Amino acid sequence: MTLRTDTLVRARGEMGVTLVELLVAVTLLSLALATVAVLATAVLAGFEADPAAADEQQRVRSGVNALVDDVQRAGSGFIQAPDDGPGAGLPSLLPDAVSGGPWVVRAVPHALTTVQGRRGAAHATLRTPATAGDQWLQLGRPAYCSAVSVTCGFAAGDDVMIFDAHGRFAIAAIRQVAPPLDLELTAPLAESWRAGASVSSIVAHGYGLRPDPVTGLGQLVRSLAAGPASPVIDFVTRFDIDWHAAVGVPVLRVAPDGTLEDATAGPRPPMPGVVSETAWPAGENCAYTRDAAGAPAWRGGAGPASLGAFGDGPWCPSAGAPSRWDVDLARVARVTITLGVAVASARLRPPLSVLRGAGNGSARVVPDLVVVTDLIPGRLNGGQ
Amino acid sequence: MTNRIARTEHGFGLVSVLIWLSLLGTLALGVALATSAEAPAAGALHEKLKMTRAAESAVALAVAVLAQHPDWTSVPAGAFPSTFTDGPVGARLVGGAVVDLAAETNLRTCGRASLCDDMATSASSPARPWGVRNPRWRLLVHQPLTALDATAGVVCPCYLVAWVADDPADADGDPGHDAPPGAGGHGVLLVRGAAFGGLGALAEVEALVAQPCRRSALPCGGIRVQSWGAVSDGVP
């Protein structure tokens, strides 16, 4: 009797659980753990996807920022002969990568070169003619030459543009600067230049899309003039440039006394009877012909701009020049840049079925980010 | 004794919950930290673009003023009327910060807030590399953006300022006057626009503008922008 009492007491105080209690406990615990697991899975997925999305946005912003800065400054900074330089007499946006030596500007998809002169950049003119094959440029020191340095602001390693009033240009790199103000170039000149031609220190940034066979995506790269390309952003899905021309064709302003003034675009033609390029009749150049009455008229195309129109001429300064560009590039007033990027992790990229609208599966994915930006080159930001 | 043990073991549930909460909280905090920088970064880019557009507006106003006047000879000397001003030159309160127009003009002309002399103005620096031909900036526009456009003024409560100066390449060598007709650089001026925002925010744009018919003796009106670009940070 006593034993039975003890057993009962122990059973009440120390006995384990019944099968039903165990099942209930296990079920409840399983529910709780399942809930936690579901939440944790979502959090872990977010932990991977959200930083990836943030990184994607960061990269696209970095790329757009670089492009905006360069396009909006294109054509600016040329205080010397501004009517002849990039943005006016020469194009400041080009659909090709800069080529060392002779450069025939091609119409290349997914390529964009911007040309600008930095504020306070070095400018000078040739004090003696330079002939093809020369590697030295002898410059005259202009009164407004930068007084910051004895070299007038020119420095070894800088890129310079040599240009004249008729659409002729060349891009070269400086090897050294010697007194009084002579520039040794890294490569011989491809053509001859008259005394008085402008020489300006420039920044030419060339953008392009470099395919990455490993990821199947691309890399936006940027080169300084004809230098090697450096990556700007990775995992690029799109880098497209749409070219837009100004409304109407360029014209030449004529003053009330009949004097030919500035051209709204392209190099200004010579006065009637004057030959600027042997390839063109007197009073004409690559950009302007003359009608029966002798009035200047635009030589290039008149319709909407397209990439295809930038590789078929008329060529400036002439079709036979070592470095030449399609005159229709002078009409470019705006570019629309489309930049698309994907996340770095291939697992987080949407499968093609999603891109095609055939369902998105169950995995969490980060869609590609596509930014479309309309940009006006610096020279034209303030209008004409 | 049994009661004491039971009380002690009751805490296990709480501890496990706290551990789980800590783990989940750490994960959430990590995600939040990784993504929280995105909004301010995007906002900063937007703010920069907004301020730059406002600075461009200041240049556009100055260009509009200059376009109405055929004779620019005395413009670099400051003898030029402008309709886009909000009173005498002095200090303005912009978003809690004081913008002293005279001091800002001096800063850009000679690199210091106090009055400029010839030596300071002609001193060469990366921001003013042209020596004796450095721009002698003159105020042409100074007024809040909201005075021009109330809606735009709400989006950007900026104060617009524009200065004008002779272009450094002017052939006459006199930064106080535009070159005479026939001389190189005749009819060409340098314009700088600035937008001052709250908390000292600042954006600046510089443009080289020209009279379209500067080669002939007869001006034909209008204006031509030769160059237009944002002025880099650190180059006042």
Coordinates of C-alpha atoms in Angstrom, one line a residue:
Chain A
M1 CA 0.0 0.0 0.0
T2 CA 2.8 2.2 0.9
L3 CA 4.7 1.2 -2.3
R4 CA 1.6 2.0 -4.4
T5 CA 1.4 5.4 -2.8
D6 CA 5.1 6.1 -3.5
T7 CA 4.6 5.0 -7.1
L8 CA 1.7 7.3 -7.6
V9 CA 3.6 10.2 -6.1
R10 CA 6.6 9.5 -8.4
A11 CA 4.3 9.1 -11.3
R12 CA 2.8 12.5 -10.8
G13 CA 6.1 14.2 -10.1
E14 CA 8.6 12.6 -12.4
M15 CA 6.9 10.6 -15.1
G16 CA 7.6 11.5 -18.7
V17 CA 5.1 12.3 -21.3
T18 CA 2.4 10.3 -22.9
L19 CA 2.5 9.4 -26.6
V20 CA -0.3 11.9 -27.3
E21 CA 1.6 14.6 -25.5
L22 CA 4.7 13.8 -27.4
L23 CA 3.0 13.9 -30.7
V24 CA 1.4 17.3 -29.9
A25 CA 4.7 18.7 -28.7
V26 CA 6.5 17.4 -31.8
T27 CA 3.8 18.8 -34.1
L28 CA 3.9 22.2 -32.4
L29 CA 7.6 22.3 -32.5
S30 CA 7.6 21.3 -36.2
L31 CA 5.2 24.0 -37.0
A32 CA 7.3 26.6 -35.2
L33 CA 10.5 25.4 -36.8
A34 CA 8.9 25.3 -40.2
T35 CA 7.7 28.9 -39.7
V36 CA 11.1 30.0 -38.7
A37 CA 12.7 28.1 -41.6
V38 CA 10.3 29.8 -44.1
L39 CA 11.1 33.2 -42.6
A40 CA 14.8 32.5 -42.5
T41 CA 14.8 31.3 -46.1
A42 CA 13.1 34.5 -47.3
V43 CA 15.5 36.6 -45.2
L44 CA 18.5 34.7 -46.5
A45 CA 17.3 35.1 -50.1
G46 CA 16.8 38.8 -49.4
F47 CA 20.2 39.0 -47.9
E48 CA 21.7 37.8 -51.2
A49 CA 19.3 39.6 -53.6
D50 CA 19.0 43.0 -52.0
P51 CA 22.8 43.8 -51.9
A52 CA 23.0 42.4 -55.5
A53 CA 20.3 44.8 -56.5
A54 CA 22.0 47.7 -54.7
D55 CA 25.3 46.8 -56.4
E56 CA 23.5 46.7 -59.8
Q57 CA 22.1 50.2 -59.2
Q58 CA 25.4 51.4 -58.0
R59 CA 27.1 50.2 -61.2
V60 CA 24.5 51.6 -63.5
R61 CA 24.7 55.0 -61.7
S62 CA 28.5 54.9 -62.0
G63 CA 28.3 54.3 -65.7
V64 CA 25.6 56.9 -66.4
N65 CA 27.5 59.4 -64.3
A66 CA 30.6 59.0 -66.3
L67 CA 28.7 59.3 -69.6
V68 CA 26.7 62.3 -68.5
D69 CA 29.8 64.1 -67.4
D70 CA 31.7 63.5 -70.6
V71 CA 28.8 64.1 -73.0
Q72 CA 27.7 67.3 -71.3
R73 CA 31.3 68.6 -71.4
A74 CA 31.9 67.6 -75.0
G75 CA 33.0 70.5 -77.1
S76 CA 33.5 72.8 -74.2
G77 CA 36.8 74.5 -73.1
F78 CA 38.1 75.6 -76.5
I79 CA 38.8 79.2 -75.9
Q80 CA 41.1 79.4 -78.9
A81 CA 39.5 79.3 -82.4
P82 CA 36.2 78.0 -80.9
D83 CA 34.5 78.2 -84.2
D84 CA 36.8 75.7 -85.7
G85 CA 37.2 73.3 -82.8
P86 CA 35.1 70.4 -81.5
G87 CA 31.5 71.3 -81.0
A88 CA 31.4 73.8 -83.9
G89 CA 33.7 73.3 -86.8
L90 CA 34.4 69.7 -85.7
P91 CA 32.1 67.2 -84.1
S92 CA 32.5 66.7 -80.3
L93 CA 30.7 63.3 -80.3
L94 CA 31.9 60.5 -82.5
P95 CA 30.6 57.0 -83.1
D96 CA 34.0 55.3 -83.0
A97 CA 37.0 54.8 -80.8
V98 CA 40.0 57.1 -81.3
S99 CA 42.7 55.6 -83.5
G100 CA 46.3 56.5 -83.2
G101 CA 47.7 58.1 -86.4
P102 CA 45.3 58.5 -89.3
W103 CA 41.7 58.1 -88.1
V104 CA 38.9 57.6 -90.5
V105 CA 35.9 57.9 -88.2
R106 CA 33.6 55.0 -88.8
A107 CA 30.0 54.5 -87.7
V108 CA 30.4 51.8 -85.1
P109 CA 27.5 50.6 -83.0
H110 CA 28.0 50.7 -79.2
A111 CA 30.8 53.2 -79.5
L112 CA 31.0 56.8 -78.4
T113 CA 33.9 59.2 -78.2
T114 CA 33.6 62.6 -76.5
V115 CA 36.1 65.4 -77.0
Q116 CA 36.5 68.3 -74.6
G117 CA 39.1 70.8 -73.5
R118 CA 39.4 71.1 -69.8
R119 CA 38.9 74.5 -68.3
G120 CA 42.3 76.3 -68.5
A121 CA 43.6 73.6 -70.9
A122 CA 46.7 74.5 -73.0
H123 CA 46.0 76.1 -76.4
A124 CA 48.5 77.4 -78.9
T125 CA 49.1 77.6 -82.7
L126 CA 51.8 76.3 -84.9
R127 CA 54.5 78.9 -85.4
T128 CA 56.1 77.0 -88.3
P129 CA 54.5 74.6 -90.8
A130 CA 54.7 70.8 -89.9
T131 CA 55.1 68.3 -92.7
A132 CA 54.0 64.7 -92.8
G133 CA 56.4 62.5 -91.0
D134 CA 57.5 65.2 -88.5
Q135 CA 57.4 64.3 -84.9
W136 CA 57.9 67.8 -83.6
L137 CA 55.4 70.7 -83.4
Q138 CA 56.8 74.2 -83.0
L139 CA 54.3 76.3 -81.2
G140 CA 53.9 80.0 -80.8
R141 CA 53.1 81.1 -77.2
P142 CA 49.8 82.9 -77.2
A143 CA 49.2 85.9 -74.9
Y144 CA 46.6 83.9 -73.0
C145 CA 48.8 81.0 -72.5
S146 CA 48.5 79.4 -69.1
A147 CA 51.0 81.1 -66.8
V148 CA 50.8 78.2 -64.4
S149 CA 53.7 76.4 -66.1
V150 CA 56.5 77.5 -68.5
T151 CA 55.2 74.9 -70.9
C152 CA 52.0 76.9 -71.3
G153 CA 50.1 74.0 -69.7
F154 CA 51.2 71.3 -72.2
A155 CA 52.7 68.2 -70.5
A156 CA 54.2 64.9 -71.5
G157 CA 51.5 62.3 -71.7
D158 CA 48.8 64.8 -72.7
D159 CA 46.7 64.3 -75.8
V160 CA 46.4 67.2 -78.2
M161 CA 44.2 67.9 -81.2
I162 CA 45.6 69.7 -84.1
F163 CA 42.9 71.3 -86.2
D164 CA 42.3 74.0 -88.8
A165 CA 39.4 76.0 -90.0
H166 CA 38.3 73.6 -92.7
G167 CA 37.5 70.4 -90.7
R168 CA 41.0 68.9 -90.8
F169 CA 42.1 67.4 -87.5
A170 CA 44.5 64.9 -86.0
I171 CA 44.9 63.6 -82.4
A172 CA 48.3 62.9 -81.1
A173 CA 50.0 62.3 -77.7
I174 CA 52.9 64.4 -76.4
R175 CA 56.2 62.6 -75.5
Q176 CA 57.9 65.7 -74.2
V177 CA 57.8 69.5 -74.2
A178 CA 61.0 71.4 -75.0
P179 CA 61.7 75.1 -74.9
P180 CA 60.6 77.5 -76.2
L181 CA 57.4 75.7 -76.8
D182 CA 58.0 72.6 -78.9
L183 CA 56.1 69.4 -78.6
E184 CA 57.6 66.0 -79.4
L185 CA 54.8 63.6 -80.4
T186 CA 54.8 59.9 -79.7
A187 CA 54.2 59.2 -83.4
P188 CA 55.0 61.0 -86.7
L189 CA 52.4 63.2 -88.2
A190 CA 50.3 61.6 -91.0
E191 CA 49.8 64.8 -92.9
S192 CA 51.2 68.3 -93.3
W193 CA 49.9 71.3 -91.3
R194 CA 50.2 75.0 -92.1
A195 CA 51.5 77.5 -89.7
G196 CA 48.7 79.0 -87.6
A197 CA 46.9 75.6 -87.2
S198 CA 45.4 75.3 -83.7
V199 CA 46.9 72.9 -81.2
S200 CA 44.8 72.2 -78.0
S201 CA 45.2 69.9 -75.1
I202 CA 42.2 67.7 -75.1
V203 CA 40.5 64.9 -73.1
A204 CA 39.0 62.4 -75.5
H205 CA 37.1 59.6 -73.8
G206 CA 36.1 56.6 -75.9
Y207 CA 33.4 54.3 -74.6
G208 CA 32.7 50.8 -75.9
L209 CA 31.2 47.5 -75.1
R210 CA 33.7 44.7 -74.5
P211 CA 32.1 41.2 -74.7
D212 CA 32.8 38.8 -71.8
P213 CA 32.7 35.2 -73.2
V214 CA 32.5 33.8 -69.7
T215 CA 29.3 35.5 -68.6
G216 CA 27.9 36.1 -72.0
L217 CA 27.4 39.8 -71.0
G218 CA 29.6 42.8 -71.6
Q219 CA 31.8 45.3 -70.0
L220 CA 31.5 49.0 -70.5
V221 CA 35.1 50.2 -71.1
R222 CA 36.6 53.7 -71.5
S223 CA 39.8 54.7 -73.1
L224 CA 41.7 57.9 -73.0
A225 CA 42.2 58.9 -76.7
A226 CA 44.0 56.0 -78.4
G227 CA 45.2 54.5 -75.1
P228 CA 44.1 51.1 -73.7
A229 CA 40.6 50.6 -72.5
S230 CA 39.8 50.4 -68.8
P231 CA 36.7 48.9 -67.4
V232 CA 34.0 51.2 -66.1
I233 CA 31.3 48.7 -65.1
D234 CA 30.8 45.0 -65.5
F235 CA 27.8 42.8 -66.4
V236 CA 26.5 45.2 -69.0
T237 CA 23.5 43.9 -71.0
R238 CA 23.0 46.9 -73.2
F239 CA 25.0 50.0 -74.4
D240 CA 23.2 51.6 -77.2
I241 CA 23.5 55.1 -78.6
D242 CA 20.8 56.7 -80.7
W243 CA 21.9 59.7 -82.6
H244 CA 19.7 62.7 -83.1
A245 CA 20.2 65.7 -85.5
A246 CA 19.2 69.2 -85.0
V247 CA 16.0 70.3 -86.7
G248 CA 16.7 71.7 -90.1
V249 CA 20.0 71.8 -91.9
P250 CA 23.0 73.9 -90.7
V251 CA 23.2 77.4 -92.2
L252 CA 25.8 80.1 -92.5
R253 CA 24.8 83.4 -91.0
V254 CA 25.3 86.4 -93.2
A255 CA 25.7 89.8 -91.6
P256 CA 23.7 92.8 -92.9
D257 CA 26.8 94.0 -94.8
G258 CA 27.1 90.6 -96.5
T259 CA 29.9 89.3 -94.4
L260 CA 29.9 85.5 -93.9
E261 CA 29.7 84.9 -90.2
D262 CA 29.5 81.7 -88.2
A263 CA 28.1 78.4 -89.4
T264 CA 25.5 76.9 -87.1
A265 CA 27.4 73.6 -87.6
G266 CA 30.4 72.3 -89.5
P267 CA 33.4 74.2 -90.7
R268 CA 32.7 77.6 -92.2
P269 CA 33.4 77.7 -96.0
P270 CA 36.1 80.0 -97.4
M271 CA 35.1 83.3 -99.0
P272 CA 34.0 83.1 -102.7
G273 CA 37.0 82.5 -105.0
V274 CA 39.2 81.1 -102.1
V275 CA 40.3 77.5 -102.1
S276 CA 40.6 75.9 -98.7
E277 CA 41.0 72.3 -99.8
T278 CA 41.9 71.3 -103.3
A279 CA 39.2 68.6 -103.2
W280 CA 36.5 71.3 -103.3
P281 CA 35.8 74.1 -105.7
A282 CA 36.7 77.7 -104.7
G283 CA 34.4 79.1 -102.0
E284 CA 33.3 75.6 -100.9
N285 CA 34.4 73.0 -98.4
C286 CA 33.2 69.6 -97.1
A287 CA 30.3 71.1 -95.3
Y288 CA 29.0 73.9 -97.6
T289 CA 28.5 74.1 -101.3
R290 CA 27.3 77.1 -103.2
D291 CA 24.1 77.5 -105.1
A292 CA 23.8 79.2 -108.5
A293 CA 23.6 82.6 -106.8
G294 CA 26.8 81.9 -104.8
A295 CA 25.0 81.5 -101.5
P296 CA 26.3 78.8 -99.2
A297 CA 24.2 75.7 -98.8
W298 CA 24.6 72.6 -96.6
R299 CA 26.3 69.8 -98.4
G300 CA 25.3 66.9 -96.0
G301 CA 22.1 65.1 -95.4
A302 CA 18.9 66.7 -94.2
G303 CA 16.9 63.9 -92.7
P304 CA 16.9 62.4 -89.2
A305 CA 20.3 61.3 -88.1
S306 CA 21.2 57.6 -87.9
L307 CA 24.3 55.7 -87.4
G308 CA 24.3 54.6 -91.0
A309 CA 24.4 58.2 -92.2
F310 CA 27.8 58.8 -90.5
G311 CA 29.8 56.5 -92.7
D312 CA 28.9 57.4 -96.2
G313 CA 30.3 61.0 -96.6
P314 CA 30.6 63.7 -97.7
W315 CA 33.9 63.5 -95.8
C316 CA 35.7 66.3 -94.0
P317 CA 38.0 67.8 -94.8
S318 CA 38.0 65.6 -98.0
A319 CA 37.6 62.0 -99.0
G320 CA 41.3 61.6 -99.4
A321 CA 42.4 63.1 -96.1
P322 CA 44.2 60.6 -93.8
S323 CA 41.9 61.5 -90.9
R324 CA 38.4 62.3 -91.9
W325 CA 34.8 62.3 -90.6
D326 CA 31.4 62.3 -92.1
V327 CA 30.0 65.8 -92.3
D328 CA 26.6 64.7 -91.0
L329 CA 28.3 64.3 -87.6
A330 CA 28.2 68.0 -87.4
R331 CA 24.4 67.9 -87.2
V332 CA 24.3 65.8 -84.0
A333 CA 22.5 67.7 -81.4
R334 CA 21.5 65.0 -79.0
V335 CA 22.2 61.4 -78.1
T336 CA 20.0 58.9 -76.3
I337 CA 22.1 56.4 -74.3
T338 CA 20.6 53.2 -73.1
L339 CA 22.6 51.4 -70.5
G340 CA 21.5 48.0 -69.2
V341 CA 23.2 46.0 -66.4
A342 CA 22.6 42.7 -64.8
V343 CA 23.4 41.5 -61.3
A344 CA 26.8 39.9 -60.8
S345 CA 25.5 36.6 -59.6
A346 CA 24.2 34.5 -62.5
R347 CA 21.8 32.6 -60.1
L348 CA 20.0 35.9 -59.4
R349 CA 19.5 36.8 -63.0
P350 CA 16.1 36.2 -64.5
P351 CA 16.1 33.2 -66.8
L352 CA 15.2 33.8 -70.4
S353 CA 11.8 32.3 -69.9
V354 CA 11.1 35.2 -67.5
L355 CA 12.5 37.8 -69.9
R356 CA 10.1 36.3 -72.5
G357 CA 7.2 36.5 -70.1
A358 CA 6.7 32.8 -69.8
G359 CA 6.7 32.7 -66.0
N360 CA 9.1 33.5 -63.3
G361 CA 9.5 30.2 -61.4
S362 CA 9.9 30.3 -57.7
A363 CA 13.5 31.5 -57.2
R364 CA 14.0 35.1 -56.2
V365 CA 15.6 37.0 -59.1
V366 CA 16.8 40.5 -59.7
P367 CA 15.7 41.9 -63.0
D368 CA 18.1 43.7 -65.3
L369 CA 18.3 47.5 -64.8
V370 CA 18.0 49.6 -67.9
V371 CA 18.5 53.4 -67.8
V372 CA 17.7 55.6 -70.8
T373 CA 19.3 59.0 -70.8
D374 CA 18.9 61.9 -73.2
L375 CA 22.0 64.0 -73.4
I376 CA 22.9 67.2 -75.1
P377 CA 26.6 67.8 -75.8
G378 CA 28.2 70.7 -73.9
R379 CA 28.7 72.9 -76.9
L380 CA 25.0 72.8 -77.6
N381 CA 23.6 72.9 -74.1
G382 CA 23.1 76.6 -74.3
G383 CA 21.5 76.5 -77.7
Q384 CA 22.8 78.2 -80.8
Chain B
M1 CA 13.2 21.1 -4.7
T2 CA 11.1 20.1 -7.7
N3 CA 9.5 23.5 -7.9
R4 CA 13.0 25.2 -7.8
I5 CA 14.2 23.1 -10.7
A6 CA 11.1 23.7 -12.7
R7 CA 11.4 27.4 -12.2
T8 CA 15.0 27.2 -13.4
E9 CA 14.1 25.3 -16.6
H10 CA 11.3 27.6 -17.5
G11 CA 14.0 30.1 -18.8
F12 CA 15.1 27.8 -21.6
G13 CA 12.2 28.7 -23.9
L14 CA 12.9 32.4 -23.5
V15 CA 16.6 31.9 -24.2
S16 CA 15.9 30.0 -27.4
V17 CA 13.5 32.7 -28.5
L18 CA 16.1 35.4 -27.8
I19 CA 18.7 33.5 -29.7
W20 CA 16.4 33.1 -32.7
L21 CA 15.5 36.8 -32.5
S22 CA 19.1 37.8 -32.4
L23 CA 19.9 35.7 -35.4
L24 CA 17.0 37.0 -37.4
G25 CA 17.7 40.6 -36.2
T26 CA 21.4 40.3 -37.3
L27 CA 20.3 39.1 -40.7
A28 CA 17.8 41.9 -41.1
L29 CA 20.2 44.5 -39.9
G30 CA 22.8 43.3 -42.4
V31 CA 20.4 43.6 -45.2
A32 CA 19.3 47.0 -44.0
L33 CA 22.8 48.2 -43.8
A34 CA 23.7 46.9 -47.2
T35 CA 20.9 48.6 -48.8
S36 CA 20.4 51.8 -46.8
A37 CA 23.2 53.6 -48.5
E38 CA 21.4 53.3 -51.8
A39 CA 18.7 56.0 -51.2
P40 CA 21.1 58.7 -50.0
A41 CA 23.4 57.9 -53.0
A42 CA 20.6 58.2 -55.5
G43 CA 19.4 61.3 -53.7
A44 CA 22.9 62.9 -53.9
L45 CA 23.0 62.3 -57.7
H46 CA 19.6 63.7 -58.1
E47 CA 20.5 66.8 -56.0
K48 CA 23.7 67.3 -58.1
L49 CA 21.8 67.2 -61.4
K50 CA 19.1 69.5 -60.0
M51 CA 21.7 72.1 -58.8
T52 CA 23.6 71.9 -62.1
R53 CA 20.4 72.6 -64.0
A54 CA 19.7 75.6 -61.8
A55 CA 23.3 76.9 -62.5
E56 CA 22.6 76.4 -66.2
S57 CA 19.5 78.5 -65.7
A58 CA 21.7 81.3 -64.3
V59 CA 23.9 81.2 -67.4
A60 CA 20.8 81.2 -69.6
L61 CA 19.5 84.3 -67.9
A62 CA 22.9 86.1 -68.4
V63 CA 22.9 85.0 -72.0
A64 CA 19.4 86.4 -72.4
V65 CA 20.5 89.7 -70.9
L66 CA 23.6 89.9 -73.1
A67 CA 21.7 89.0 -76.3
Q68 CA 19.6 92.2 -75.9
H69 CA 22.6 94.5 -76.1
P70 CA 24.6 95.0 -79.3
D71 CA 27.6 96.7 -77.7
W72 CA 29.7 94.6 -75.3
T73 CA 32.6 96.9 -75.1
S74 CA 32.0 97.9 -71.6
V75 CA 30.4 94.8 -70.3
P76 CA 33.6 93.4 -68.7
A77 CA 33.9 96.7 -66.9
G78 CA 30.6 96.1 -65.2
A79 CA 28.8 99.0 -66.8
F80 CA 25.8 96.9 -67.8
P81 CA 22.2 97.0 -66.7
S82 CA 20.4 93.7 -65.8
T83 CA 16.8 93.0 -65.0
F84 CA 17.5 89.8 -63.1
T85 CA 18.6 91.2 -59.8
D86 CA 16.9 91.3 -56.4
G87 CA 18.4 94.5 -55.0
P88 CA 21.8 95.9 -54.1
V89 CA 24.8 93.6 -53.8
G90 CA 25.1 92.2 -50.3
A91 CA 24.5 89.2 -48.2
R92 CA 21.6 86.8 -48.8
L93 CA 20.3 84.0 -46.7
V94 CA 20.0 80.8 -48.7
G95 CA 18.7 77.7 -46.9
G96 CA 20.2 78.8 -43.6
A97 CA 23.6 79.7 -45.1
V98 CA 24.8 83.2 -45.9
V99 CA 25.8 84.0 -49.5
D100 CA 27.8 87.2 -49.6
L101 CA 27.6 88.3 -53.3
A102 CA 30.6 90.5 -53.0
A103 CA 32.7 87.9 -51.3
E104 CA 31.6 85.2 -53.8
T105 CA 32.6 87.5 -56.7
N106 CA 36.0 88.1 -55.1
L107 CA 36.5 84.4 -54.5
R108 CA 36.2 83.7 -58.2
T109 CA 38.2 86.7 -59.3
C110 CA 41.2 86.4 -57.0
G111 CA 40.7 83.4 -54.8
R112 CA 39.9 85.3 -51.6
A113 CA 36.8 86.8 -50.1
S114 CA 38.3 90.2 -49.4
L115 CA 38.6 92.9 -52.1
C116 CA 40.8 91.9 -55.0
D117 CA 43.9 93.9 -56.2
D118 CA 45.7 93.5 -59.5
M119 CA 48.4 91.3 -58.0
A120 CA 45.9 88.9 -56.5
T121 CA 43.8 88.9 -59.6
S122 CA 46.7 88.2 -62.0
A123 CA 48.2 85.4 -59.8
S124 CA 48.0 82.2 -61.8
S125 CA 46.5 79.1 -60.3
P126 CA 44.8 76.0 -61.7
A127 CA 41.5 77.8 -61.3
R128 CA 42.7 81.0 -62.8
P129 CA 45.5 79.9 -65.2
W130 CA 45.5 82.9 -67.5
G131 CA 47.6 85.3 -65.4
V132 CA 46.9 89.0 -66.3
R133 CA 44.1 87.8 -68.5
N134 CA 42.3 86.1 -65.6
P135 CA 38.6 87.0 -65.7
R136 CA 37.5 90.0 -63.6
W137 CA 34.1 88.7 -62.8
R138 CA 31.2 91.2 -62.7
L139 CA 27.8 90.4 -61.3
L140 CA 25.1 90.2 -63.9
V141 CA 22.3 88.1 -62.4
H142 CA 21.5 87.5 -58.7
Q143 CA 18.1 86.4 -57.6
P144 CA 16.2 83.4 -56.1
L145 CA 15.0 80.8 -58.6
T146 CA 11.6 81.1 -57.1
A147 CA 11.4 84.7 -58.3
L148 CA 11.6 83.4 -61.8
D149 CA 9.5 80.3 -61.5
A150 CA 7.6 79.5 -58.3
T151 CA 7.2 75.8 -59.1
A152 CA 10.9 75.3 -59.9
G153 CA 11.7 77.3 -56.8
V154 CA 9.9 74.7 -54.7
V155 CA 11.8 71.8 -56.3
C156 CA 15.1 73.7 -56.0
P157 CA 15.1 76.5 -53.4
C158 CA 18.2 77.8 -55.0
Y159 CA 19.7 81.3 -55.3
L160 CA 21.0 82.0 -58.8
V161 CA 24.0 84.1 -59.6
A162 CA 25.7 84.8 -62.9
W163 CA 28.9 86.7 -63.6
V164 CA 30.4 88.0 -66.8
A165 CA 34.0 88.7 -67.8
D166 CA 36.1 89.2 -70.9
D167 CA 37.3 86.1 -72.5
P168 CA 41.0 85.2 -71.8
A169 CA 41.8 84.8 -75.5
D170 CA 40.8 88.4 -76.2
A171 CA 43.5 90.0 -78.5
D172 CA 43.5 93.4 -76.9
G173 CA 44.9 92.2 -73.7
D174 CA 42.6 94.4 -71.6
P175 CA 40.4 92.2 -69.4
G176 CA 38.4 95.3 -68.6
H177 CA 37.1 95.8 -72.1
D178 CA 36.0 93.6 -75.0
A179 CA 38.4 93.8 -78.0
P180 CA 37.4 96.3 -80.6
P181 CA 35.9 95.2 -83.9
G182 CA 38.4 93.6 -86.2
A183 CA 40.6 92.3 -83.3
G184 CA 40.6 88.7 -82.3
G185 CA 38.1 88.0 -79.5
H186 CA 35.8 90.9 -80.4
G187 CA 32.3 90.0 -79.3
V188 CA 33.2 87.1 -77.1
L189 CA 32.6 87.0 -73.4
L190 CA 32.9 84.4 -70.6
V191 CA 29.8 83.8 -68.4
R192 CA 29.7 81.9 -65.2
G193 CA 26.5 80.7 -63.5
A194 CA 26.1 79.4 -60.0
A195 CA 23.3 77.9 -58.0
F196 CA 23.6 78.1 -54.2
G197 CA 21.4 75.7 -52.3
G198 CA 20.8 74.8 -48.7
L199 CA 23.7 73.7 -46.4
G200 CA 26.3 75.2 -48.7
A201 CA 25.4 73.2 -51.8
L202 CA 26.8 74.8 -54.9
A203 CA 26.9 74.0 -58.6
E204 CA 28.6 76.1 -61.3
V205 CA 28.6 76.2 -65.1
E206 CA 30.8 78.3 -67.4
A207 CA 30.0 79.3 -71.0
L208 CA 31.9 81.2 -73.7
V209 CA 29.4 83.2 -75.6
A210 CA 29.8 85.2 -78.8
Q211 CA 27.9 87.7 -80.9
P212 CA 26.9 85.9 -84.1
C213 CA 28.0 88.8 -86.4
R214 CA 31.2 89.8 -84.7
R215 CA 33.3 89.7 -87.9
S216 CA 31.3 92.4 -89.6
A217 CA 30.9 96.0 -88.3
L218 CA 27.2 95.6 -88.2
P219 CA 25.9 93.4 -85.3
C220 CA 23.0 91.2 -86.3
G221 CA 21.6 90.5 -82.8
G222 CA 21.2 87.2 -81.0
I223 CA 23.9 85.2 -79.3
R224 CA 26.0 82.1 -80.0
V225 CA 27.2 79.8 -77.3
Q226 CA 30.8 78.7 -78.1
S227 CA 31.3 76.5 -75.1
W228 CA 29.3 75.3 -72.2
G229 CA 30.3 73.0 -69.4
A230 CA 30.1 72.4 -65.7
V231 CA 33.0 73.8 -63.6
S232 CA 34.7 71.0 -61.7
D233 CA 34.7 70.8 -58.0
G234 CA 37.7 72.4 -56.5
V235 CA 38.2 74.8 -59.3
P236 CA 36.3 77.9 -58.2

